[in-house]
Amino acid sequence: MRRALPALVIAFALSAVAFAQPKAVTGPAFEQDTFGKLPPTKDKNGKETPGPIVTRYTLVNKNGMVVKCIEYGAIITEIHVPDKSGKTADVALGFDTLADYLKGHPYFGANAGRCANRIANGKFTLDGKEYKLAPNDKPHSLHGGKEGFDKKFWRGEPMLTATGPSVKFTYTSPDGEEGYPGRLSVTMSYTLTDNNEIVIDYRATTDKPTVCNLAHHSYFNLAGHNAGDIKGHELTIAAKHYTPGDETLIPTGKIEPVAGTPFDFTKAKPMGRDLEKAGGKPVGFDLNYVLDKGQTARPELAARVVEPKSGRVMEVLTTEPGLQFYTGNFLDGSNKGKGGAVYRQYNGFCLEAQKFPDSVNKPEWKDKSNVVLRPGETYKQTTIYQFSVVK
Ligand code: BGC
């Protein structure tokens, strides 16, 4: 950080130029402003601590791509990407104000943790001891519990790295938080490169054996966050297998081929084509793919999405063995988004790189999808969302 400081000053100077004259953006830049202030908290003796100011960071690259993220939930609030004619649109669902995020929402742009997706019946056994979690998705625990990492204040630190402007966020989850054992120290960063990549890096360590499975949860609509349904988006997933689940989305433990099922995206297919056939309550895609590449040391291609009208393309590369594909089935128009947008069912999709759901209760997956983290080990994940266009 010390070495990055002079660069930071240059970056802020550059950003001032970039924001005064948007067309003159010639290099990476970032700026920061205040997004809001969190409400005060009270300890068990009633002593009040004022809530922190939530800073928003704006990252800009040489192509005019813009990513905004905030210290609340380390949430990505905006992603502006050019289409095939160079016209930029914001392709991430989200809100204009902190108050809207605080009202509650289905993890728009957030980071799910300490354990992404579901843990069956909100319990697991680790080294012979049973742990109970909040059943916030009755009877299961979803995305870290009642107050998961999506609702925490993450201290932000802007940096100018060799590959582009970046923000590092830090959060320390106390021992016993949401029922999980061990103090988990997490850092994550977003870096915007000149190749139109958002590079997401997670690192975590613990002082007791625990569970750690983090996932980025942006909802995308490559035609624009307010452009209606995503059914025409063409999706390819590099996975010949998936983990079928029960009605409540808990995997059975089996790993089955996608061939001959509506879940087969091994060749590009519009998201809407087999959406009805995917079944579910509510109907739509909401399942984990077993990526052919498995867990890898470096990020490898997991999925590609093409939005034919705008020509926008998004590729997902990850180190993770699993990819949750979710078509916003639970969106019901109750979330009023940016600029008054109403987000209805299927108006956004998520491609969440992670370990398989409920892995902690599936010993048979230990070698493919291990979510147990022990003292002395470092949890590492890199996931990249890369944007481009087809003519
Ligand atoms: C899950 C969905 C869930 C959504 C929450 C996704 O990761 O797969 O089942 O409803 O998150 O918004």
Short mmCIF file of C-alpha atoms and ligand atoms in Angstrom, two decimals:
data_model
loop_
_atom_site.label_atom_id
_atom_site.label_comp_id
_atom_site.label_asym_id
_atom_site.label_seq_id
_atom_site.Cartn_x
_atom_site.Cartn_y
_atom_site.Cartn_z
CA MET A 1 0.00 0.00 0.00
CA ARG A 2 2.82 2.39 0.91
CA ARG A 3 4.29 2.03 -2.59
CA ALA A 4 0.87 2.53 -4.17
CA LEU A 5 0.29 5.90 -2.54
CA PRO A 6 1.94 8.22 -5.09
CA ALA A 7 0.16 6.27 -7.83
CA LEU A 8 -3.06 6.82 -5.94
CA VAL A 9 -2.60 10.56 -6.00
CA ILE A 10 -2.00 10.40 -9.75
CA ALA A 11 -5.09 8.24 -10.11
CA PHE A 12 -7.27 10.72 -8.29
CA ALA A 13 -5.88 13.56 -10.40
CA LEU A 14 -6.59 11.51 -13.51
CA SER A 15 -10.09 10.73 -12.30
CA ALA A 16 -10.86 14.42 -11.91
CA VAL A 17 -9.95 14.88 -15.58
CA ALA A 18 -11.87 11.76 -16.54
CA PHE A 19 -15.03 12.91 -14.81
CA ALA A 20 -14.92 16.48 -16.04
CA GLN A 21 -14.54 15.32 -19.65
CA PRO A 22 -15.79 11.73 -19.93
CA LYS A 23 -14.69 11.42 -23.59
CA ALA A 24 -11.12 12.26 -22.66
CA VAL A 25 -10.59 9.10 -20.54
CA THR A 26 -7.17 7.90 -21.58
CA GLY A 27 -6.05 5.71 -18.71
CA PRO A 28 -7.20 3.88 -15.64
CA ALA A 29 -8.67 6.04 -12.95
CA PHE A 30 -10.79 5.98 -9.91
CA GLU A 31 -12.61 8.31 -7.61
CA GLN A 32 -14.46 7.95 -4.35
CA ASP A 33 -17.47 9.61 -2.78
CA THR A 34 -19.82 9.07 0.14
CA PHE A 35 -22.69 6.68 -0.60
CA GLY A 36 -24.39 7.01 2.80
CA LYS A 37 -24.04 6.31 6.50
CA LEU A 38 -25.01 3.11 8.29
CA PRO A 39 -27.40 3.41 11.25
CA PRO A 40 -25.91 3.31 14.78
CA THR A 41 -25.56 -0.04 16.53
CA LYS A 42 -26.19 -0.85 20.22
CA ASP A 43 -24.22 -3.33 22.31
CA LYS A 44 -25.88 -5.54 24.95
CA ASN A 45 -25.56 -2.78 27.57
CA GLY A 46 -27.39 -0.34 25.31
CA LYS A 47 -24.24 1.64 24.47
CA GLU A 48 -24.64 3.17 21.02
CA THR A 49 -21.87 3.28 18.40
CA PRO A 50 -22.42 5.56 15.42
CA GLY A 51 -22.61 3.78 12.06
CA PRO A 52 -19.69 4.19 9.67
CA ILE A 53 -19.76 6.33 6.54
CA VAL A 54 -20.07 4.08 3.48
CA THR A 55 -17.66 5.06 0.72
CA ARG A 56 -18.36 4.35 -2.93
CA TYR A 57 -15.44 3.71 -5.30
CA THR A 58 -15.66 4.29 -9.04
CA LEU A 59 -13.17 2.42 -11.23
CA VAL A 60 -12.67 3.47 -14.86
CA ASN A 61 -10.55 1.83 -17.55
CA LYS A 62 -9.19 3.12 -20.85
CA ASN A 63 -12.21 1.81 -22.78
CA GLY A 64 -14.60 3.87 -20.69
CA MET A 65 -15.85 0.82 -18.77
CA VAL A 66 -16.98 1.88 -15.28
CA VAL A 67 -17.49 -0.24 -12.14
CA LYS A 68 -18.85 1.16 -8.89
CA CYS A 69 -18.65 -0.62 -5.55
CA ILE A 70 -19.42 0.30 -1.94
CA GLU A 71 -18.21 -0.58 1.54
CA TYR A 72 -21.61 -2.01 2.52
CA GLY A 73 -21.50 -5.72 1.59
CA ALA A 74 -18.57 -4.89 -0.75
CA ILE A 75 -21.45 -4.63 -3.21
CA ILE A 76 -20.99 -3.83 -6.90
CA THR A 77 -23.67 -1.23 -7.59
CA GLU A 78 -23.02 -0.44 -11.27
CA ILE A 79 -21.18 -1.94 -14.26
CA HIS A 80 -21.17 0.20 -17.40
CA VAL A 81 -20.08 -1.67 -20.53
CA PRO A 82 -20.02 -0.66 -24.22
CA ASP A 83 -22.17 -2.52 -26.78
CA LYS A 84 -21.18 -3.37 -30.37
CA SER A 85 -21.66 0.26 -31.45
CA GLY A 86 -19.76 1.62 -28.45
CA LYS A 87 -22.90 2.67 -26.56
CA THR A 88 -22.55 2.11 -22.84
CA ALA A 89 -25.23 0.62 -20.55
CA ASP A 90 -25.29 -0.37 -16.89
CA VAL A 91 -25.63 -4.17 -16.93
CA ALA A 92 -25.90 -4.84 -13.17
CA LEU A 93 -29.12 -4.76 -11.14
CA GLY A 94 -28.94 -2.57 -8.05
CA PHE A 95 -30.05 0.59 -6.27
CA ASP A 96 -29.22 4.30 -6.25
CA THR A 97 -29.10 4.74 -2.46
CA LEU A 98 -27.81 3.00 0.66
CA ALA A 99 -31.32 3.23 2.15
CA ASP A 100 -32.59 1.01 -0.69
CA TYR A 101 -29.88 -1.60 -0.01
CA LEU A 102 -30.74 -1.51 3.71
CA LYS A 103 -34.42 -2.22 3.01
CA GLY A 104 -33.45 -5.75 2.03
CA HIS A 105 -32.88 -7.30 -1.37
CA PRO A 106 -31.89 -10.66 -2.87
CA TYR A 107 -28.10 -10.16 -2.77
CA PHE A 108 -27.80 -7.72 -5.70
CA GLY A 109 -24.07 -7.31 -6.46
CA ALA A 110 -23.14 -8.72 -3.05
CA ASN A 111 -20.72 -11.33 -1.80
CA ALA A 112 -22.35 -14.33 -0.18
CA GLY A 113 -20.53 -15.71 2.87
CA ARG A 114 -19.31 -17.17 5.12
CA CYS A 115 -20.97 -20.00 3.22
CA ALA A 116 -22.67 -19.29 -0.09
CA ASN A 117 -25.88 -21.12 -1.02
CA ARG A 118 -27.76 -23.54 1.22
CA ILE A 119 -26.76 -25.64 4.21
CA ALA A 120 -29.50 -28.24 4.73
CA ASN A 121 -31.60 -27.69 7.86
CA GLY A 122 -29.11 -25.05 9.01
CA LYS A 123 -26.73 -27.50 10.62
CA PHE A 124 -23.50 -29.36 10.07
CA THR A 125 -21.00 -31.44 12.02
CA LEU A 126 -17.32 -30.60 11.96
CA ASP A 127 -14.69 -32.70 13.80
CA GLY A 128 -17.52 -34.42 15.70
CA LYS A 129 -19.23 -31.26 16.93
CA GLU A 130 -22.62 -30.09 15.66
CA TYR A 131 -23.13 -26.43 14.73
CA LYS A 132 -26.53 -24.76 14.30
CA LEU A 133 -27.13 -21.84 11.94
CA ALA A 134 -30.03 -19.43 11.46
CA PRO A 135 -32.70 -21.02 9.22
CA ASN A 136 -33.13 -17.87 7.11
CA ASP A 137 -34.43 -19.95 4.15
CA LYS A 138 -36.63 -22.24 6.20
CA PRO A 139 -35.64 -24.85 7.14
CA HIS A 140 -32.24 -24.19 5.55
CA SER A 141 -29.51 -21.61 6.02
CA LEU A 142 -28.82 -19.52 2.90
CA HIS A 143 -25.81 -17.35 1.97
CA GLY A 144 -24.31 -17.11 5.46
CA GLY A 145 -27.48 -16.71 7.53
CA LYS A 146 -29.67 -13.85 8.78
CA GLU A 147 -26.89 -11.32 8.56
CA GLY A 148 -24.41 -12.71 6.08
CA PHE A 149 -21.38 -10.98 4.58
CA ASP A 150 -23.71 -9.15 2.16
CA LYS A 151 -24.93 -7.03 5.10
CA LYS A 152 -21.56 -6.26 6.70
CA PHE A 153 -19.42 -3.16 6.53
CA TRP A 154 -16.23 -3.98 4.61
CA ARG A 155 -13.41 -1.45 5.02
CA GLY A 156 -12.31 -0.35 1.52
CA GLU A 157 -8.83 0.57 0.38
CA PRO A 158 -8.28 1.87 -3.16
CA MET A 159 -5.10 0.80 -4.93
CA LEU A 160 -3.60 1.31 -8.36
CA THR A 161 -2.23 -2.11 -9.33
CA ALA A 162 -0.14 -3.14 -12.34
CA THR A 163 -3.32 -4.45 -14.01
CA GLY A 164 -5.64 -1.55 -13.20
CA PRO A 165 -7.51 0.39 -10.54
CA SER A 166 -8.57 -1.83 -7.68
CA VAL A 167 -10.35 -1.73 -4.34
CA LYS A 168 -9.44 -4.11 -1.54
CA PHE A 169 -12.16 -4.77 1.06
CA THR A 170 -11.55 -6.28 4.49
CA TYR A 171 -13.98 -7.88 6.92
CA THR A 172 -13.32 -9.95 10.03
CA SER A 173 -16.13 -12.26 11.04
CA PRO A 174 -16.01 -12.98 14.80
CA ASP A 175 -15.92 -16.50 16.24
CA GLY A 176 -19.51 -17.76 16.51
CA GLU A 177 -21.01 -15.21 14.11
CA GLU A 178 -24.21 -16.66 12.64
CA GLY A 179 -23.33 -19.90 14.45
CA TYR A 180 -20.09 -20.57 12.54
CA PRO A 181 -16.98 -21.50 14.53
CA GLY A 182 -13.73 -19.53 14.26
CA ARG A 183 -12.72 -15.95 13.63
CA LEU A 184 -12.56 -15.63 9.85
CA SER A 185 -10.42 -12.83 8.40
CA VAL A 186 -11.46 -12.07 4.83
CA THR A 187 -10.02 -9.80 2.17
CA MET A 188 -11.40 -9.43 -1.29
CA SER A 189 -10.69 -7.12 -4.18
CA TYR A 190 -12.19 -5.90 -7.41
CA THR A 191 -9.73 -4.91 -10.13
CA LEU A 192 -10.87 -3.40 -13.42
CA THR A 193 -8.40 -4.16 -16.21
CA ASP A 194 -8.02 -2.61 -19.65
CA ASN A 195 -9.23 -5.95 -21.07
CA ASN A 196 -12.66 -5.11 -19.63
CA GLU A 197 -12.27 -7.69 -16.89
CA ILE A 198 -13.55 -7.40 -13.34
CA VAL A 199 -11.11 -9.58 -11.44
CA ILE A 200 -12.43 -10.70 -8.06
CA ASP A 201 -9.95 -12.14 -5.59
CA TYR A 202 -10.90 -13.61 -2.22
CA ARG A 203 -8.57 -14.69 0.59
CA ALA A 204 -9.57 -15.93 4.06
CA THR A 205 -7.90 -17.42 7.11
CA THR A 206 -9.34 -18.77 10.35
CA ASP A 207 -8.22 -19.43 13.93
CA LYS A 208 -10.44 -22.57 14.31
CA PRO A 209 -11.69 -25.17 11.84
CA THR A 210 -14.67 -23.65 10.01
CA VAL A 211 -16.60 -23.54 6.76
CA CYS A 212 -15.72 -21.03 4.03
CA ASN A 213 -17.35 -20.77 0.61
CA LEU A 214 -17.59 -17.26 -0.83
CA ALA A 215 -19.45 -16.23 -3.99
CA HIS A 216 -20.04 -13.09 -5.96
CA HIS A 217 -23.74 -12.54 -6.54
CA SER A 218 -24.24 -9.84 -9.21
CA TYR A 219 -27.42 -10.04 -11.26
CA PHE A 220 -26.65 -9.22 -14.89
CA ASN A 221 -28.75 -8.15 -17.83
CA LEU A 222 -26.41 -7.53 -20.75
CA ALA A 223 -29.06 -5.47 -22.56
CA GLY A 224 -29.14 -3.10 -19.56
CA HIS A 225 -30.30 -3.51 -15.95
CA ASN A 226 -33.74 -2.13 -16.85
CA ALA A 227 -34.16 -3.90 -20.21
CA GLY A 228 -36.73 -6.56 -19.26
CA ASP A 229 -36.20 -10.30 -19.31
CA ILE A 230 -32.98 -12.15 -20.01
CA LYS A 231 -34.57 -15.02 -21.95
CA GLY A 232 -32.81 -14.10 -25.22
CA HIS A 233 -29.32 -14.22 -23.69
CA GLU A 234 -27.37 -17.16 -25.13
CA LEU A 235 -25.51 -19.15 -22.51
CA THR A 236 -22.78 -21.77 -22.69
CA ILE A 237 -21.56 -23.51 -19.52
CA ALA A 238 -18.44 -25.67 -19.56
CA ALA A 239 -20.11 -28.40 -17.53
CA LYS A 240 -21.33 -31.83 -18.58
CA HIS A 241 -22.66 -32.53 -15.08
CA TYR A 242 -24.79 -30.89 -12.40
CA THR A 243 -25.92 -31.59 -8.86
CA PRO A 244 -29.67 -32.29 -8.92
CA GLY A 245 -31.57 -30.98 -5.92
CA ASP A 246 -34.83 -31.58 -4.10
CA GLU A 247 -37.82 -29.18 -4.12
CA THR A 248 -36.10 -26.95 -1.57
CA LEU A 249 -32.90 -26.81 -3.65
CA ILE A 250 -30.81 -29.07 -1.42
CA PRO A 251 -28.64 -31.32 -3.61
CA THR A 252 -29.34 -35.03 -3.40
CA GLY A 253 -25.60 -35.73 -3.38
CA LYS A 254 -25.66 -37.25 -6.86
CA ILE A 255 -23.69 -35.84 -9.77
CA GLU A 256 -25.59 -36.41 -13.00
CA PRO A 257 -25.04 -35.71 -16.71
CA VAL A 258 -26.82 -32.68 -18.19
CA ALA A 259 -27.19 -34.49 -21.56
CA GLY A 260 -30.84 -34.96 -22.44
CA THR A 261 -32.06 -32.57 -19.70
CA PRO A 262 -33.22 -28.91 -19.92
CA PHE A 263 -30.04 -28.07 -17.98
CA ASP A 264 -27.72 -28.81 -20.89
CA PHE A 265 -25.84 -25.62 -21.81
CA THR A 266 -22.76 -27.36 -23.20
CA LYS A 267 -23.65 -25.64 -26.51
CA ALA A 268 -24.92 -22.05 -26.66
CA LYS A 269 -28.67 -21.91 -25.96
CA PRO A 270 -31.02 -19.00 -25.15
CA MET A 271 -31.73 -18.92 -21.41
CA GLY A 272 -35.45 -18.82 -22.16
CA ARG A 273 -35.62 -21.88 -24.42
CA ASP A 274 -35.92 -24.58 -21.74
CA LEU A 275 -36.74 -22.30 -18.82
CA GLU A 276 -40.26 -23.69 -18.33
CA LYS A 277 -38.93 -27.24 -18.57
CA ALA A 278 -36.40 -26.48 -15.82
CA GLY A 279 -39.30 -26.71 -13.36
CA GLY A 280 -38.85 -25.56 -9.77
CA LYS A 281 -40.92 -23.41 -7.43
CA PRO A 282 -40.88 -20.76 -8.77
CA VAL A 283 -40.08 -22.04 -12.25
CA GLY A 284 -36.64 -21.27 -13.70
CA PHE A 285 -32.99 -22.19 -13.53
CA ASP A 286 -31.49 -22.34 -10.06
CA LEU A 287 -28.90 -25.07 -9.96
CA ASN A 288 -25.25 -25.86 -9.49
CA TYR A 289 -23.09 -26.99 -12.39
CA VAL A 290 -20.07 -29.23 -11.83
CA LEU A 291 -17.53 -27.47 -14.03
CA ASP A 292 -15.59 -29.89 -16.24
CA LYS A 293 -12.31 -28.26 -15.23
CA GLY A 294 -12.89 -28.83 -11.47
CA GLN A 295 -11.08 -26.75 -8.83
CA THR A 296 -8.08 -25.08 -10.47
CA ALA A 297 -5.15 -23.03 -9.20
CA ARG A 298 -5.77 -20.38 -11.89
CA PRO A 299 -9.11 -19.12 -13.21
CA GLU A 300 -10.35 -21.07 -16.24
CA LEU A 301 -13.35 -20.57 -18.52
CA ALA A 302 -16.63 -21.61 -16.89
CA ALA A 303 -19.34 -19.84 -18.92
CA ARG A 304 -20.03 -17.44 -21.78
CA VAL A 305 -23.11 -15.30 -22.30
CA VAL A 306 -23.99 -13.43 -25.50
CA GLU A 307 -26.80 -10.88 -25.71
CA PRO A 308 -27.50 -10.87 -29.46
CA LYS A 309 -29.13 -7.42 -29.81
CA SER A 310 -26.47 -5.35 -28.06
CA GLY A 311 -23.68 -7.76 -29.01
CA ARG A 312 -22.43 -7.67 -25.42
CA VAL A 313 -20.59 -10.77 -24.28
CA MET A 314 -19.67 -11.81 -20.75
CA GLU A 315 -17.30 -14.65 -19.95
CA VAL A 316 -16.85 -16.09 -16.48
CA LEU A 317 -13.51 -17.60 -15.52
CA THR A 318 -12.90 -19.07 -12.10
CA THR A 319 -10.76 -21.23 -9.88
CA GLU A 320 -13.92 -22.73 -8.34
CA PRO A 321 -15.35 -26.19 -9.15
CA GLY A 322 -19.03 -25.11 -9.18
CA LEU A 323 -21.18 -22.51 -10.90
CA GLN A 324 -24.69 -21.65 -9.70
CA PHE A 325 -26.89 -20.51 -12.57
CA TYR A 326 -29.93 -18.58 -11.35
CA THR A 327 -32.46 -16.76 -13.56
CA GLY A 328 -33.91 -14.40 -10.93
CA ASN A 329 -36.91 -16.67 -10.39
CA PHE A 330 -37.75 -15.05 -7.05
CA LEU A 331 -37.69 -11.46 -8.41
CA ASP A 332 -41.26 -10.19 -8.14
CA GLY A 333 -41.17 -6.50 -8.95
CA SER A 334 -41.02 -5.49 -5.30
CA ASN A 335 -37.46 -4.15 -5.62
CA LYS A 336 -37.46 -0.66 -7.14
CA GLY A 337 -34.04 -0.33 -8.66
CA LYS A 338 -31.81 2.33 -10.15
CA GLY A 339 -33.59 5.17 -11.89
CA GLY A 340 -36.96 3.69 -10.85
CA ALA A 341 -36.38 0.37 -12.67
CA VAL A 342 -38.69 -2.44 -11.55
CA TYR A 343 -36.96 -5.81 -11.40
CA ARG A 344 -39.42 -8.56 -12.26
CA GLN A 345 -39.01 -12.32 -12.55
CA TYR A 346 -36.24 -13.26 -15.05
CA ASN A 347 -35.05 -9.64 -15.40
CA GLY A 348 -31.51 -10.61 -14.34
CA PHE A 349 -29.35 -13.71 -14.11
CA CYS A 350 -26.52 -14.76 -11.78
CA LEU A 351 -23.51 -16.93 -12.53
CA GLU A 352 -22.03 -17.54 -9.10
CA ALA A 353 -18.69 -19.32 -8.93
CA GLN A 354 -18.44 -21.32 -5.71
CA LYS A 355 -18.17 -24.75 -4.15
CA PHE A 356 -21.23 -26.98 -4.46
CA PRO A 357 -24.26 -26.17 -2.26
CA ASP A 358 -24.43 -28.03 1.07
CA SER A 359 -20.93 -29.46 0.53
CA VAL A 360 -20.33 -29.46 4.29
CA ASN A 361 -23.00 -32.18 4.61
CA LYS A 362 -21.80 -34.18 1.60
CA PRO A 363 -18.68 -36.14 2.59
CA GLU A 364 -18.83 -37.88 -0.80
CA TRP A 365 -17.83 -34.56 -2.44
CA LYS A 366 -14.79 -33.98 -0.21
CA ASP A 367 -12.24 -34.27 -3.04
CA LYS A 368 -14.22 -32.18 -5.53
CA SER A 369 -15.69 -29.49 -3.33
CA ASN A 370 -14.12 -29.06 0.09
CA VAL A 371 -15.53 -26.15 2.11
CA VAL A 372 -13.68 -26.85 5.37
CA LEU A 373 -10.98 -24.32 6.23
CA ARG A 374 -8.47 -24.99 9.01
CA PRO A 375 -5.99 -22.77 10.87
CA GLY A 376 -2.79 -22.40 8.83
CA GLU A 377 -4.63 -22.76 5.50
CA THR A 378 -5.64 -19.90 3.21
CA TYR A 379 -8.93 -19.93 1.33
CA LYS A 380 -8.30 -18.52 -2.15
CA GLN A 381 -10.66 -17.78 -5.00
CA THR A 382 -10.23 -15.81 -8.21
CA THR A 383 -13.24 -15.20 -10.44
CA ILE A 384 -13.23 -12.98 -13.52
CA TYR A 385 -16.18 -11.45 -15.35
CA GLN A 386 -14.83 -10.38 -18.72
CA PHE A 387 -16.85 -8.21 -21.11
CA SER A 388 -16.46 -7.91 -24.89
CA VAL A 389 -18.70 -7.64 -27.96
CA VAL A 390 -19.64 -9.67 -31.03
CA LYS A 391 -20.64 -7.72 -34.13
C1 BGC B 1 -29.81 -19.05 -5.05
C2 BGC B 1 -31.30 -18.84 -5.12
C3 BGC B 1 -31.67 -17.74 -4.19
C4 BGC B 1 -30.90 -16.49 -4.54
C5 BGC B 1 -31.15 -15.43 -3.51
C6 BGC B 1 -29.12 -17.78 -5.40
O1 BGC B 1 -27.75 -17.94 -5.22
O2 BGC B 1 -29.38 -20.08 -5.90
O3 BGC B 1 -31.98 -20.02 -4.79
O4 BGC B 1 -33.03 -17.48 -4.21
O5 BGC B 1 -29.53 -16.76 -4.53
O6 BGC B 1 -31.40 -14.27 -4.07
#
